[in-house]
């Protein structure tokens, strides 16, 4: 088959045609669809929807119309694209969770933050919001240029007058070809303050401008962390903002369980998808400790409740949620907008300046329009005044003329009137000839003269025009300004849960059975002597508060185990519980190996080189390590002491390197030496001999003392004594020491030693679960090599297994910890 030849067809290379066509296409997409105009902040589709609604007279206060009608009007007159795309744009302009300041008032289902789509356009109705009217104000006064629509049947505005600073207040998101725009929304009140500041001080720096505009203010609220990213996009137009959900942790007083409550989520995060993501992570066991997730949101606001297992702190779970779910999100900022028809990345001041320039142009064109109208009307009124001054002659001319045209010529020639003035005279009703109407005409003329003078003054003075723009902005702020929804927190870098927690003093209690909790410092209020006190915690019969101390939420607590390992725990990681709550088991907060148990703990604020950790084992080895060696926390712990087989760590002390150290043995020996006798070693060392033990003997305790301290020793059969430290001569380490207390058949071996003062109290617990609480002041200091006095009466087969020193206020009166009626030394069995 022969191919028909055409002389007007010229062959070209396809790559050239593709390049040219794709360039045309990309420019059309970027300029006509994706990128907003810097002046009014709208893309063409958004602008055309509002113009179509204006054509339909859908102003506030008037009934809403079906969205199908609005979409059809928009497509038919201005925007010949898909109806669903236009409807999606319309619906988004009505969504309060998408637009910081909605431009459309919607009635019906316009979607939700859960990602639910809007109802069909045949069901939903809408009209313009009050702010949309502000965007349209003065559009009929030749304030903006118009262009023919797609079929040249109507004219449409190329931009809206835009009194409302829409680009900065509502932001914009658009993906074009080779470029994308993502401007965050800001608070109207702050933006107005920034505009006023630029008008008053055109040379203002961006840093100074940031004092007026804090940063993004998203429709969904949430919290922004760090100002560096805000400053970056303020200066360069690009940046990345880290946003976190607003959360609180509720503690149930009775069950002691914690619930993480989410009340605000980051912008553009789908709530339903967020909940599904958390549920998936729980099912896949990537996040542990969550027992239930509930969406309790209602018309009063958002509420996502996440129940946490009792033995896991809610803060830990929340930290994992931030890291693994959209509860924490990074929002990229690209302040790209069309400036004179060209895409440009703008900083914050340039955005404001372009808005001011646009409003200035609108003001000039509006004033010029008003001036022309006023001058035209004044010209007409001048003619009417001439006619009223010569009313008889005017009537005579009109009656004597055969045609209207003849009357116009005679009046114009005789009185020097223009054609427009003569036409106004001929159109004037007879009732205007009354005296009252003449007075009104004079008033109107005087008013017109004043307005004309005012308009001319506005056009002649720049400072007057800038003042008008300022006044309009301030009025806008007064009518529509509101409080910020998004909170800003000055924290930079990678965020951790600690960044969210105030650095404040807390009270930490650790019970004898290993339960720990923290409480606010003001829980334990100061009381006068003789006060009744408050209940410190509800304990089981075999448990009591053994340690109570204060520490900052940002401090560490080092836990040392019997196997020589050290674990870290931040104070804020300890669950905050009610005053009477028991707390959580320490072993559930640490990743201990099987067979490990807590032997000692130390609260630490700073890991410096001026302090040391001194440890002792059951076999009498001691080791001193500089505190800074423990400054790199690891969740799985580190080796603090290399324990020999059959040995165990029993005590760890924080020292300043200049203490006297006392080590006591089970068989009643005690050695006192200066801390400097123990050289500083690395963490992996085994230590050196602190006390030389006899066969079958072992260490029961170690303490750091000063000269005013007394040493308390308690034996297995319930006997004990206090002795001044000065009674123990200072020797070298690795010695056998001196006799501390006689371990006769009556006393039994030593169970525990403590450094005590008269203000302390003792808590003694036995194998049968008997607990007695004694004031130390009832034990007067006695000699060193003595048997001591009876502290507790034991039943047959019962024996003391542990003793704890309680400082005043650590534990309040409790049925489980009541004092014995027996006082020490009652039977007078003290030996000389």
PDB file of N, CA and C in Angstrom, residues 28 63 91 103 119 189 215 304 387 394 404 432 507 521 529 639 759 788 809 814:
ATOM      1  N   UNK A  28       3.106  24.240  32.720  1.00  0.00           N
ATOM      2  CA  UNK A  28       1.668  24.354  32.930  1.00  0.00           C
ATOM      3  C   UNK A  28       1.275  23.804  34.292  1.00  0.00           C
ATOM      4  N   UNK A  63     -28.153  30.902  52.789  1.00  0.00           N
ATOM      5  CA  UNK A  63     -28.241  29.436  52.846  1.00  0.00           C
ATOM      6  C   UNK A  63     -27.112  28.779  52.057  1.00  0.00           C
ATOM      7  N   UNK A  91     -13.566  20.353  49.532  1.00  0.00           N
ATOM      8  CA  UNK A  91     -13.729  19.725  50.845  1.00  0.00           C
ATOM      9  C   UNK A  91     -12.559  20.069  51.768  1.00  0.00           C
ATOM     10  N   UNK A 103     -11.559  28.321  54.562  1.00  0.00           N
ATOM     11  CA  UNK A 103     -12.137  29.296  53.645  1.00  0.00           C
ATOM     12  C   UNK A 103     -13.574  28.955  53.273  1.00  0.00           C
ATOM     13  N   UNK A 119     -18.500  13.007  52.222  1.00  0.00           N
ATOM     14  CA  UNK A 119     -19.684  12.428  51.607  1.00  0.00           C
ATOM     15  C   UNK A 119     -19.798  12.861  50.154  1.00  0.00           C
ATOM     16  N   UNK A 189      -2.481  36.147  64.436  1.00  0.00           N
ATOM     17  CA  UNK A 189      -2.079  37.263  65.296  1.00  0.00           C
ATOM     18  C   UNK A 189      -0.580  37.519  65.178  1.00  0.00           C
ATOM     19  N   UNK A 215       6.733  30.706  64.952  1.00  0.00           N
ATOM     20  CA  UNK A 215       6.951  29.536  64.109  1.00  0.00           C
ATOM     21  C   UNK A 215       5.616  28.984  63.643  1.00  0.00           C
ATOM     22  N   UNK A 304      -6.790   9.507  72.588  1.00  0.00           N
ATOM     23  CA  UNK A 304      -6.355   8.134  72.339  1.00  0.00           C
ATOM     24  C   UNK A 304      -5.762   7.617  73.635  1.00  0.00           C
ATOM     25  N   UNK A 387     -28.273  73.526  37.949  1.00  0.00           N
ATOM     26  CA  UNK A 387     -29.668  73.423  37.510  1.00  0.00           C
ATOM     27  C   UNK A 387     -30.623  73.944  38.567  1.00  0.00           C
ATOM     28  N   UNK A 394     -34.016  76.414  33.368  1.00  0.00           N
ATOM     29  CA  UNK A 394     -33.843  75.024  32.922  1.00  0.00           C
ATOM     30  C   UNK A 394     -35.181  74.453  32.480  1.00  0.00           C
ATOM     31  N   UNK A 404     -35.114  65.869  23.143  1.00  0.00           N
ATOM     32  CA  UNK A 404     -34.167  65.833  24.252  1.00  0.00           C
ATOM     33  C   UNK A 404     -32.797  66.282  23.825  1.00  0.00           C
ATOM     34  N   UNK A 432     -36.738  66.446  43.289  1.00  0.00           N
ATOM     35  CA  UNK A 432     -35.422  66.939  43.650  1.00  0.00           C
ATOM     36  C   UNK A 432     -35.361  68.452  43.649  1.00  0.00           C
ATOM     37  N   UNK A 507      11.294  12.558  95.252  1.00  0.00           N
ATOM     38  CA  UNK A 507      11.587  11.663  96.363  1.00  0.00           C
ATOM     39  C   UNK A 507      11.495  10.233  95.851  1.00  0.00           C
ATOM     40  N   UNK A 521       8.495  16.146  95.259  1.00  0.00           N
ATOM     41  CA  UNK A 521       9.077  16.536  96.541  1.00  0.00           C
ATOM     42  C   UNK A 521       8.029  17.092  97.490  1.00  0.00           C
ATOM     43  N   UNK A 529       7.718  19.687 114.825  1.00  0.00           N
ATOM     44  CA  UNK A 529       7.976  18.565 115.725  1.00  0.00           C
ATOM     45  C   UNK A 529       6.673  18.140 116.388  1.00  0.00           C
ATOM     46  N   UNK A 639      30.325  -4.494  83.233  1.00  0.00           N
ATOM     47  CA  UNK A 639      31.052  -5.154  84.324  1.00  0.00           C
ATOM     48  C   UNK A 639      31.663  -4.089  85.212  1.00  0.00           C
ATOM     49  N   UNK A 759      19.580  10.085 115.565  1.00  0.00           N
ATOM     50  CA  UNK A 759      18.339  10.420 114.863  1.00  0.00           C
ATOM     51  C   UNK A 759      17.814   9.266 114.014  1.00  0.00           C
ATOM     52  N   UNK A 788      27.036  -7.021 123.428  1.00  0.00           N
ATOM     53  CA  UNK A 788      25.895  -6.192 123.121  1.00  0.00           C
ATOM     54  C   UNK A 788      24.668  -6.540 123.919  1.00  0.00           C
ATOM     55  N   UNK A 809      11.340   9.925 108.895  1.00  0.00           N
ATOM     56  CA  UNK A 809      10.430  10.268 107.809  1.00  0.00           C
ATOM     57  C   UNK A 809      10.453   9.267 106.685  1.00  0.00           C
ATOM     58  N   UNK A 814       2.824   2.113 110.550  1.00  0.00           N
ATOM     59  CA  UNK A 814       2.029   1.237 109.694  1.00  0.00           C
ATOM     60  C   UNK A 814       1.802  -0.056 110.453  1.00  0.00           C
TER      61      UNK A 814
END
